[in-house]
Structures are given as C-alpha cells and as structure tokens.
Coordinates of C-alpha atoms in Angstrom, one line a residue:
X791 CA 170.8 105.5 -12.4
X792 CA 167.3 106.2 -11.4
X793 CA 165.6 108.5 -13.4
X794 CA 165.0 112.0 -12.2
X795 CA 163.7 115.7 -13.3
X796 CA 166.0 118.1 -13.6
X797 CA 169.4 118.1 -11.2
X798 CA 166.5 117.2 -8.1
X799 CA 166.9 113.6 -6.6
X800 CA 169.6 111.4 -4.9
X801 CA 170.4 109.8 -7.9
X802 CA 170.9 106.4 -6.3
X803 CA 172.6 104.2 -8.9
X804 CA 171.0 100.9 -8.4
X805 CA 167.9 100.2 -6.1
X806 CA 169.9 98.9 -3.6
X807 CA 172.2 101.6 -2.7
X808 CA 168.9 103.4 -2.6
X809 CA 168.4 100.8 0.3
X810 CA 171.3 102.4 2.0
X811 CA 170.2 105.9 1.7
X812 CA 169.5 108.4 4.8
X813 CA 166.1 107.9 6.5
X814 CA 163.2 110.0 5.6
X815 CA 162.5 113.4 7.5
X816 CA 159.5 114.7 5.7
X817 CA 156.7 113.5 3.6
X818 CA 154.7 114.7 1.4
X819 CA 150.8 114.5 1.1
X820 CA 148.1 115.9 -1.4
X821 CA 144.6 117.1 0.9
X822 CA 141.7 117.8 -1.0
X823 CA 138.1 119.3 0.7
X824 CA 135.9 118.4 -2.3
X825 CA 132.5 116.8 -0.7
X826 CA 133.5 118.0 3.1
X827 CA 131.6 120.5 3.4
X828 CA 135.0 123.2 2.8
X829 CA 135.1 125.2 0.4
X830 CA 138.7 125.8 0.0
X831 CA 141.3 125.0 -2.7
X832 CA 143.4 121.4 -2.5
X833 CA 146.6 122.0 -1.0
X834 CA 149.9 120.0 -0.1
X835 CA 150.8 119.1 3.0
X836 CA 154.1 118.9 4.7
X837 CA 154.3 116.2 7.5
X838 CA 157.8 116.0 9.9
X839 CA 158.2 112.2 10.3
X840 CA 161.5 112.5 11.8
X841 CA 161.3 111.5 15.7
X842 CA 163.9 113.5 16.7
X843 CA 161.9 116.3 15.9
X844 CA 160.0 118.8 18.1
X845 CA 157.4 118.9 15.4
X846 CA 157.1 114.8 14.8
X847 CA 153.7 114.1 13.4
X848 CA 152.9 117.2 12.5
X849 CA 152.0 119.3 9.5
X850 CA 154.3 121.8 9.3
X851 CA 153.7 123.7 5.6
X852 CA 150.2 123.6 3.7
X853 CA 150.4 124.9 0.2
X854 CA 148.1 126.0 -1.9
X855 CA 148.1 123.3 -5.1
X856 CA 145.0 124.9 -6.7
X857 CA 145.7 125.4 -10.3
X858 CA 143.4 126.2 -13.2
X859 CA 144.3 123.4 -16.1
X860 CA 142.6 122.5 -19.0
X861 CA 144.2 118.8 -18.9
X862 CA 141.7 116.3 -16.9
X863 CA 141.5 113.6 -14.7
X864 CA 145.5 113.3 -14.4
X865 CA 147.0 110.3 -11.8
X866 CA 150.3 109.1 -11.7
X867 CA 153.2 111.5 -12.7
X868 CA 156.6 109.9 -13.2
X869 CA 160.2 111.9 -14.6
X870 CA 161.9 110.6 -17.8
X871 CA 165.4 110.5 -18.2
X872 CA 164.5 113.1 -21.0
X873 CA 164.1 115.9 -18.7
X874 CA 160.5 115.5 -18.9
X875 CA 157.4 114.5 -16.6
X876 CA 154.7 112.4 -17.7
X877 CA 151.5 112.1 -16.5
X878 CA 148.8 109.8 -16.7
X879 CA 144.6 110.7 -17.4
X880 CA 141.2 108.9 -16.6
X881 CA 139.6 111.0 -19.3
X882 CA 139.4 113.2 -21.7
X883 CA 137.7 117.2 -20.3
X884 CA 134.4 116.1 -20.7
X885 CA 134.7 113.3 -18.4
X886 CA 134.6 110.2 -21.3
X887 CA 137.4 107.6 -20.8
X888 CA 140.9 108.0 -22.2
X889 CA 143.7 107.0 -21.1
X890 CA 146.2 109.3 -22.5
X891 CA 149.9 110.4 -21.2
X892 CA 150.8 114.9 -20.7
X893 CA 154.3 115.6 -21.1
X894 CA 155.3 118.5 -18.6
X895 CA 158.7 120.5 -18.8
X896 CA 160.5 119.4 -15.3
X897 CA 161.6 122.5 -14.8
X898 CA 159.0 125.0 -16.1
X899 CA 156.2 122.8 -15.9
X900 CA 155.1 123.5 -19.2
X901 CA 152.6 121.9 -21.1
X902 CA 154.7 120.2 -24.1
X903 CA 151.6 118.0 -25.7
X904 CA 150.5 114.4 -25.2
X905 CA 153.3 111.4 -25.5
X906 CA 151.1 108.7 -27.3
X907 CA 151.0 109.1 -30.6
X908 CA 147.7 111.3 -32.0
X909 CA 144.9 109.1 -31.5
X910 CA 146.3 106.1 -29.7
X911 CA 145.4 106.8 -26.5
X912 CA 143.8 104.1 -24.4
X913 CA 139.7 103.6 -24.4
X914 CA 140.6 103.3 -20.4
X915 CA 143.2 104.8 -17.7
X916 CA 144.7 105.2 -14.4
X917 CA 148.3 104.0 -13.5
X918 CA 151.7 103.3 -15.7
X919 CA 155.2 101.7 -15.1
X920 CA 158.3 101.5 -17.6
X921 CA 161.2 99.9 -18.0
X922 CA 163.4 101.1 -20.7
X923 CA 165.4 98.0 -20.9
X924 CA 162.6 96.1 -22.2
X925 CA 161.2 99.1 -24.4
X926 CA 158.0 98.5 -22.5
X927 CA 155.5 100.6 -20.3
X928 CA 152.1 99.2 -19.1
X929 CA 149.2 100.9 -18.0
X930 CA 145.9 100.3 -16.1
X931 CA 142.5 101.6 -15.9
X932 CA 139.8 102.1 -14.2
X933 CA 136.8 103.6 -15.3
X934 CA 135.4 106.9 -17.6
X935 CA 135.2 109.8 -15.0
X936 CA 132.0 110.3 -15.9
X937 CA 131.1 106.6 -14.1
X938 CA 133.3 106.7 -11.1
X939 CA 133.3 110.5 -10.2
X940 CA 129.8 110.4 -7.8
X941 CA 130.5 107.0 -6.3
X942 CA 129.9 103.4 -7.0
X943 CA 127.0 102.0 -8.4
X944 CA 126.8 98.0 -8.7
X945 CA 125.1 98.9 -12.1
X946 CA 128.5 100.1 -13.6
X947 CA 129.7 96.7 -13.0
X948 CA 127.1 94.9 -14.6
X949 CA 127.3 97.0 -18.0
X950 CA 131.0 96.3 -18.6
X951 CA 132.1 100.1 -17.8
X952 CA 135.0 99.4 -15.0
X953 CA 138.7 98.2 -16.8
X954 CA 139.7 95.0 -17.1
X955 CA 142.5 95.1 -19.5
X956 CA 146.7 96.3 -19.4
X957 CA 147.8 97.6 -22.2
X958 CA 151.5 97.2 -22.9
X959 CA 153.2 100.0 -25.0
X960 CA 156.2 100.4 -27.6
X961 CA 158.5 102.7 -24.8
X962 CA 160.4 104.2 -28.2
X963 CA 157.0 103.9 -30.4
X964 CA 154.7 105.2 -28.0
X965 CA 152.4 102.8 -29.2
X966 CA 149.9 100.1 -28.0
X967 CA 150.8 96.7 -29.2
X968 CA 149.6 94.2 -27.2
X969 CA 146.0 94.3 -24.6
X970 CA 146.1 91.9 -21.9
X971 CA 142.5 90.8 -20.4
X972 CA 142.6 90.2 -16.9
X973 CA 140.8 86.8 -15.5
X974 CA 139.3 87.5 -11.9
X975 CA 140.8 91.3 -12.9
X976 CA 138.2 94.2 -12.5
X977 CA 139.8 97.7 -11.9
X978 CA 143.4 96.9 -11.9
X979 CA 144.6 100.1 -10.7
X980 CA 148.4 100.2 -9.3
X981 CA 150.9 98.5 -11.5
X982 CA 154.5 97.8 -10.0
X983 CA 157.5 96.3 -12.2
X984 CA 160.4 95.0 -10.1
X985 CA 162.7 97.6 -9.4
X986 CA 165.5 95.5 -10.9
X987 CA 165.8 97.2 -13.9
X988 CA 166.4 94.2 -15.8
X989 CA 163.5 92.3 -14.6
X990 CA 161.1 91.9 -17.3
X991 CA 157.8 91.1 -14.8
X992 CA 155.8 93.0 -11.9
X993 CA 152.4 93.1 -10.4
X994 CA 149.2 95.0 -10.6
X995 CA 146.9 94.8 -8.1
X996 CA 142.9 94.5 -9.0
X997 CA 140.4 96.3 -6.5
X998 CA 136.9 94.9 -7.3
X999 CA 138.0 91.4 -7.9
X1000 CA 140.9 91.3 -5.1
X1001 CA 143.5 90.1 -6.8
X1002 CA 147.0 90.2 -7.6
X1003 CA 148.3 89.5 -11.0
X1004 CA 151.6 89.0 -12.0
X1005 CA 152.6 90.3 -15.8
X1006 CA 155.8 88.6 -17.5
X1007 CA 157.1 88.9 -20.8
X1008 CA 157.7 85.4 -22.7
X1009 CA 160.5 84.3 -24.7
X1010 CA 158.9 85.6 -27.7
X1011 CA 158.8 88.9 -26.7
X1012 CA 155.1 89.2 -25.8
X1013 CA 153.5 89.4 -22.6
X1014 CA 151.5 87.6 -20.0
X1015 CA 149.5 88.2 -16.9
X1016 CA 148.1 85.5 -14.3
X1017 CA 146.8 85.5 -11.0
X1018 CA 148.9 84.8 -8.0
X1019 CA 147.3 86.1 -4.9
X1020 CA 143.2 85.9 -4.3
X1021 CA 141.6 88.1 -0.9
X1022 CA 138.6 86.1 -0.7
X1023 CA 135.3 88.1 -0.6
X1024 CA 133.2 87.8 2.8
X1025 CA 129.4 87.3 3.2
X1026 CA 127.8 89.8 4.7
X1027 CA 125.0 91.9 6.5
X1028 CA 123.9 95.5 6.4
X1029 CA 125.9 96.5 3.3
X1030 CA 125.5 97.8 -0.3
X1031 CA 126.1 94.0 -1.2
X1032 CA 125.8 90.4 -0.3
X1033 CA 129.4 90.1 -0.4
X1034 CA 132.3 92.5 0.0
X1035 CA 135.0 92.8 -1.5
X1036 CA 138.9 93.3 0.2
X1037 CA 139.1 96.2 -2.4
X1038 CA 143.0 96.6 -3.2
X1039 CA 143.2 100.0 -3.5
X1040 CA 147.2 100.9 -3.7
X1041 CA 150.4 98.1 -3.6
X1042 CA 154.2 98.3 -3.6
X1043 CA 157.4 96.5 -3.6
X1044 CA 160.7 97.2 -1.8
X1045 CA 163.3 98.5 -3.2
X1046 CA 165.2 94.7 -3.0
X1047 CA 162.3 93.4 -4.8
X1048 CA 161.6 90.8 -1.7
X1049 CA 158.5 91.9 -0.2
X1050 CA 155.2 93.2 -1.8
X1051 CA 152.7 95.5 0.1
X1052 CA 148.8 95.6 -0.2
X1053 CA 145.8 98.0 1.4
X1054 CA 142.4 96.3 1.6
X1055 CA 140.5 99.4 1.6
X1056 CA 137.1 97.7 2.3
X1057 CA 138.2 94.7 5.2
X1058 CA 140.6 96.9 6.8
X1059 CA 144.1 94.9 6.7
X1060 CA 147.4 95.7 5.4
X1061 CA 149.6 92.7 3.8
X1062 CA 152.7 92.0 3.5
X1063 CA 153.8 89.1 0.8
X1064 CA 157.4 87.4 0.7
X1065 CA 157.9 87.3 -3.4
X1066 CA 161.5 85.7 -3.3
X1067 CA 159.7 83.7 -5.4
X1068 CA 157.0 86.0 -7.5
X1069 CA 154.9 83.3 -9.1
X1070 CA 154.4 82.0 -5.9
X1071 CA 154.3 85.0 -3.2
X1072 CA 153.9 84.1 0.6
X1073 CA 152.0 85.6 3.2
X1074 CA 154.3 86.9 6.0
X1075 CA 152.4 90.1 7.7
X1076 CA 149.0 91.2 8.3
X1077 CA 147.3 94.2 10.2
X1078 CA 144.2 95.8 10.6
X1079 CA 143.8 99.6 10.7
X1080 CA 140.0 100.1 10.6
X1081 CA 137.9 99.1 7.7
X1082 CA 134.0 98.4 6.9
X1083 CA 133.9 95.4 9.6
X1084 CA 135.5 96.1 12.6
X1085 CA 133.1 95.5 15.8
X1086 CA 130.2 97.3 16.7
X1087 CA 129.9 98.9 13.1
X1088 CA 126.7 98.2 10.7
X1089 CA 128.3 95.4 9.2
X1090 CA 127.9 91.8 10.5
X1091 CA 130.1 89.2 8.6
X1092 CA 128.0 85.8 8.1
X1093 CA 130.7 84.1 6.3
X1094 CA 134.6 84.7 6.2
X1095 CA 137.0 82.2 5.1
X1096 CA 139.9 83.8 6.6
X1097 CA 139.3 85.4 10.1
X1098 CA 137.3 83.8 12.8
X1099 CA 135.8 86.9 14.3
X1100 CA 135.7 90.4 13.4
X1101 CA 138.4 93.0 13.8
X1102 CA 138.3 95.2 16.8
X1103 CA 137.9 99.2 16.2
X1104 CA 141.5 100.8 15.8
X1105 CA 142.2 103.6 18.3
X1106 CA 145.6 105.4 18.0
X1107 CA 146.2 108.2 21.0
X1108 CA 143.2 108.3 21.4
X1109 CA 141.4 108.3 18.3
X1110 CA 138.7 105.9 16.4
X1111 CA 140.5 105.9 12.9
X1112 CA 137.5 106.2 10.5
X1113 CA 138.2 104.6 6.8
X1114 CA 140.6 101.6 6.1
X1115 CA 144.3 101.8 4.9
X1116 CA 144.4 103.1 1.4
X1117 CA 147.4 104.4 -0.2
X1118 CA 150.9 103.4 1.5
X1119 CA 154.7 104.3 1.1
X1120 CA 157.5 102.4 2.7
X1121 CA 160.9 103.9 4.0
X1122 CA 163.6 103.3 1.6
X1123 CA 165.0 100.6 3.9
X1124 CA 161.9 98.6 3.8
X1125 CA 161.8 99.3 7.4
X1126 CA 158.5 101.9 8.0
X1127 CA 155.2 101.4 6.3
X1128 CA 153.3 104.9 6.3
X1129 CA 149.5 104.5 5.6
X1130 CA 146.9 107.3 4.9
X1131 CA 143.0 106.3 4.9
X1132 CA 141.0 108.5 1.9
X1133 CA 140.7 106.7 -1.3
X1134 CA 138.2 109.5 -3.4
X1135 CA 135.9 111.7 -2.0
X1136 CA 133.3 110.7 -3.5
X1137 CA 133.8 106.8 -2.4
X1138 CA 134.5 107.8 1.1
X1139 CA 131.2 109.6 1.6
X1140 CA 129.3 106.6 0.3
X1141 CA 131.8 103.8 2.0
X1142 CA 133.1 105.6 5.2
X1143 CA 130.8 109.2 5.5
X1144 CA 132.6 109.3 9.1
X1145 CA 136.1 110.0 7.0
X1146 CA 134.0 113.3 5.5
X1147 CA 133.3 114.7 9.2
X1148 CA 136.2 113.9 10.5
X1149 CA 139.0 113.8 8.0
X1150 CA 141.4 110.9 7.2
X1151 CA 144.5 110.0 8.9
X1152 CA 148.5 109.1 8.6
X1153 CA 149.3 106.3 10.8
X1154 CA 153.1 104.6 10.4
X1155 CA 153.2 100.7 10.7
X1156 CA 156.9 98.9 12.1
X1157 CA 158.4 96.5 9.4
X1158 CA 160.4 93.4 10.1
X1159 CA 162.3 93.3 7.1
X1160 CA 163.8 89.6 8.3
X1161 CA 161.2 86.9 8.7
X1162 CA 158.4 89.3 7.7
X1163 CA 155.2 91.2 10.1
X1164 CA 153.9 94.1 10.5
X1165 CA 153.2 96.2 13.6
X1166 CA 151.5 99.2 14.4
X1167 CA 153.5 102.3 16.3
X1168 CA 150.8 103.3 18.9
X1169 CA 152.8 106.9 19.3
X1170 CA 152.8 107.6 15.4
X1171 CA 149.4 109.6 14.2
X1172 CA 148.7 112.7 12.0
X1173 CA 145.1 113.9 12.0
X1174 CA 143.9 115.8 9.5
X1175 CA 140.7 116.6 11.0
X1176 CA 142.5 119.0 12.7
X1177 CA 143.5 121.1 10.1
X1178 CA 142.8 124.7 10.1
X1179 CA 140.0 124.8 7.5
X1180 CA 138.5 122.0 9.0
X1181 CA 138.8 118.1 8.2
X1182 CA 140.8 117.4 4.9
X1183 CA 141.5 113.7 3.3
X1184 CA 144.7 113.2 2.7
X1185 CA 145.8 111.1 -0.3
X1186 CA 148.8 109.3 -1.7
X1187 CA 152.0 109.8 0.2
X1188 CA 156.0 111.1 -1.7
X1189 CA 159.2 111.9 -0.4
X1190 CA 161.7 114.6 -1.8
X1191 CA 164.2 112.3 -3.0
X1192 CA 162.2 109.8 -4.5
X1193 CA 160.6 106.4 -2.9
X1194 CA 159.2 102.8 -3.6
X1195 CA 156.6 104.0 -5.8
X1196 CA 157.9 106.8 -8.4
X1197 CA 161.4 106.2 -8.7
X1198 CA 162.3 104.1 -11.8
X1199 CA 166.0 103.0 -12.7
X1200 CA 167.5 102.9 -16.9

C-alpha cells in the first residue's frame, strides 16, 4: 500500500486503483513574498479546483506557514511507512552544501535527528525517491545555498559549483554506496522512480543541460544512468547568454507509468512523453504557457532547431501570464495537468522581474490520456497577484490525499 503519515491518506493499494480514485476538489500551494517587495510571512494557500464549485479558481484559506527552525534549506518531504517524515536539505545553517535527510514525527512534527548516518550526508542536495523493494533511495543536487540563493551567475558554472552527480543510498543502511556522474547532466533536480513498486528504474530530469536521464539498476546490483531525451538549446539575442537553455525545472510520471511530464522553465513549453517504452520515450504533447521568448519580448531567437517562429504571448481571461511553467501536478487519472509559474525568488527577479510585480499564476492544462496532447482550459486561472497582501509566487502544487509526485507504494 502506498505509504502514508499517520492514519491520513487514501491508502490506495497499488498505483492503479489510485488511478480510480475520486477527482481532486482542492489543492494545495506554498506562496512566499521574499524579494516582492512584502514583507509578510510565507503562507499556504488553499485553491477550490472543483468546477462545480461557487468558489472554482479561487483561494479560499491562506495560512500562516511561518515557522522559526533551526534546520535549513529543506526541499522535498516524503512519509515513511515508519510513521515518520523525511525531508530533504540544500545545506547545512550557514548556507554550505549538504545534502542531508530530517526525520519529523508525522504526528507531532517533532524533530527526531537526521536519517543518514553521522557524517554521510551528501557534499550536494535537493530531491529524493525510494523504493523499498530494491533497498534503494536516490538523491539529487543542486547547488550550496550560498551559490544559488541571489540568483544565477554563469561564473558558478564555470567553477564546477552546480551538481552533477546522483547518489544512490543503502534504504536499510542509510548509506551512500554508489555516485553516478551525469553526462550532458548539470543540476539534476527532480528524480521520479516508476510508480510500479517493483520497477527498479525512473528518470531525473537535468535543468541547465536539458536533459532527461534514465537511472536503471543492472543485473549486478549496481546502477546506471543515461540520457534519453535532449531539449536542444536556442541561439539567441538580448539575453544573459548566447544560448538558452529549455531549463527543466520540475517532471512527473502518471500513476500507470505511461506518460512522463516536463516544464521548460526558460522556452516556455510543457511536454508530454509516451514512455511505454522508457529507454526510448516519445514525444506526444506540447504547449506553451509563457516563457523567455514569446513575441514582442526582449528576446529574439536567431537559431532554433525545433520551432519555426516564436511563441505568441499567453493571455488567459484576460491576463498576460508572466514567467514560464515551472512546477506541475497531474490529476490522479492522468487526465488534468495543473501548472504554477515561480521557480525561486531570487531567479524570477533576475529571469522574469514581471512575475515579482505581478505575482505568479495557476493555470490547468486538458490531458488526452489516449493518443497523447495537451491543451490549455481558457476558463481555468488563479492569480496570485491578487492576493490581499499583494502579489505572492506560488510554488509546488499537493493534494490531501496524496498525488503523482509524493506518494510512494512498499
């Protein structure tokens, strides 16, 4: 059964009766304020997705989330079948790299101590997967706080400080035994195994480099990575560089393990991969939803091997939609693709400063879940530059019962 905290969750014994579950009425969506000009706390939002609904795309219950903690830098957050949550860190309080695991109490939401063993912690962090089955977990990285937290700087790059390495972990050891460099892998960020929990392979997805990777363990019990989908960079004008790249900033897979999901943060498009076959995965939906080269923007693409002209502008009810799509959650039918546009403060104001005046955005894409596509719903939009405090950016998107992106099955 899917693992869960506490009595809380459907419980959904295999990923496909999840498939079967009720559809989703509410989600759920940290805002922050830092670097907009607000000073208020970070809160969680509240937003009614359910049509039949006099409140449909609104937010309907801000809470304060704004908690003094001595732990830093913390990501992804996942239950164990132990009762316990564990949550991932970028670095240690100081802002240095270390990519370390807090064990919470699911119910108290105590601090129990660290899960790695004392001084095994990663030189790198950001995102983790396990499955139990396999004794495995995998992380990610991406850089030292200290690098990342005021924006991007090329510089970084050249001095070897963003991650380019997994590291796969002993699940009942809580140890570190094998690191797997990443070829055409800097910043691998999001890392999905199949939801089959017997599937002994998954996919991370790389933002500076644009790439997919698929990780597999061999017959000898180690494990491998290598590179199944590239998103080609584009030449261009009136940028920070000469090229830019797609930046993947967030992907996902349904719940039946057929179709994988991807934000371009930077180009603006949505994707949607057919990975019946997951060495060799298949384009089968594309969308744009903003991005750093729509028409009439600073940017002028010289070169593009993939689209002959520029994206137009994205206007929903009436709105320009500032930013690109960034983190994403699907329905638990595979049906509904919810999008919101903030990556990290700090990024947005040097990448997309409109996304700081005016707040991000929640739009909801249409899934065909038979031969594949995406499509946009023109009367789906929450705005969070509207919010009572002024504009907030909205970040990665949860559901009460569990979704496509936290729930993991034993």
């Amino acid at each position: 059964m899917a693992t869960k905290c506490g009595n809380c969750g459907p419980g959904y014994s295999t990923p496909l009766e999840a498939m079967k579950g009720p559809r989703e009425e509410i989600v759920y969506l940290p805002c922050i304020y830092r670097n907009t000009g607000t000073e208020a706390p970070d809160y969680l939002a509240t937003v009614d997705v359910d049509p039949k609904s006099p409140q449909y795309c609104q937010v309907i219950e801000p809470k304060d989330i704004h908690a003094k903690c001595e732990l830093a830098f913390l990501h992804t957050s996942h239950c164990l079948a132990s009762g316990e949550v564990m949550i991932s860190s970028l670095g240690d309080v100081k802002g240095n790299g270390k990519g370390g695991f807090v064990l919470l109490d699911a119910e108290t939401f105590e601090v129990k101590g660290t899960w790695e063993r004392r001084g095994g912690a990663a030189p790198l962090g950001y995102d983790f997967w396990y499955q139990p089955r396999h004794n495995v977990m995998i992380s990610t990285e991406w850089a030292a706080p200290n690098v990342l937290r005021d924006g991007f700087n090329p510089a970084d790059v050249e001095a070897g400080l963003y991650g380019s390495h997994l590291y796969v972990w002993d699940w009942q050891r809580h140890e570190i035994v094998q690191t797997l460099s990443l070829k055409d892998g800097l910043i691998p960020l999001e890392i999905r195994f199949l939801h089959n929990p017997d599937a002994a392979q998954g996919f991370v997805g790389c933002a500076l480099s644009s790439t997919i990777q698929r990780f597999y363990k061999n017959e000898g019990g180690t494990w491998s990575v290598e590179k199944v989908i590239q998103v080609p960079p584009k030449k261009v004008k009136g940028w920070l560089l000469p090229e830019m790249p797609g930046l993947i900033t967030d992907i996902l897979l349904s719940l039946d393990d057929r179709f994988l999901y991807f934000s371009n943060w930077l180009h603006g498009d949505l994707r949607q991969y057919d990975i019946s076959d997951p060495q060799r995965p298949r384009l089968t939906g594309q969308l744009f939803v903003g991005g750093s080269i729509v028409k009439g923007g600073p940017v002028q693409v010289l070169e593009d091997q993939e689209l002959k002209s520029q994206p137009e502008p994205l206007v929903v009810k009436g709105k320009r939609v500032a930013g690109g799509p960034q983190m994403i959650q699907l329905s638990l039918d595979g049906k509904r693709l919810y999008v919101t546009t903030s990556l990290y403060s700090a990024w947005d104001k040097q990448f997309y400063p409109d996304l700081i005046r005016e707040g991000s955005v929640m739009l909801q894409v249409d899934v065909d879940t038979v031969k594949g596509g995406l499509k946009l719903n023109p009367n789906f939009l929450v705005d969070f530059g509207k919010e009572p405090l002024g504009p907030a950016l909205a970040h990665e998107l949860r559901y009460p019962g569990g979704d496509c992106s936290s729930d993991i099955w034993i």
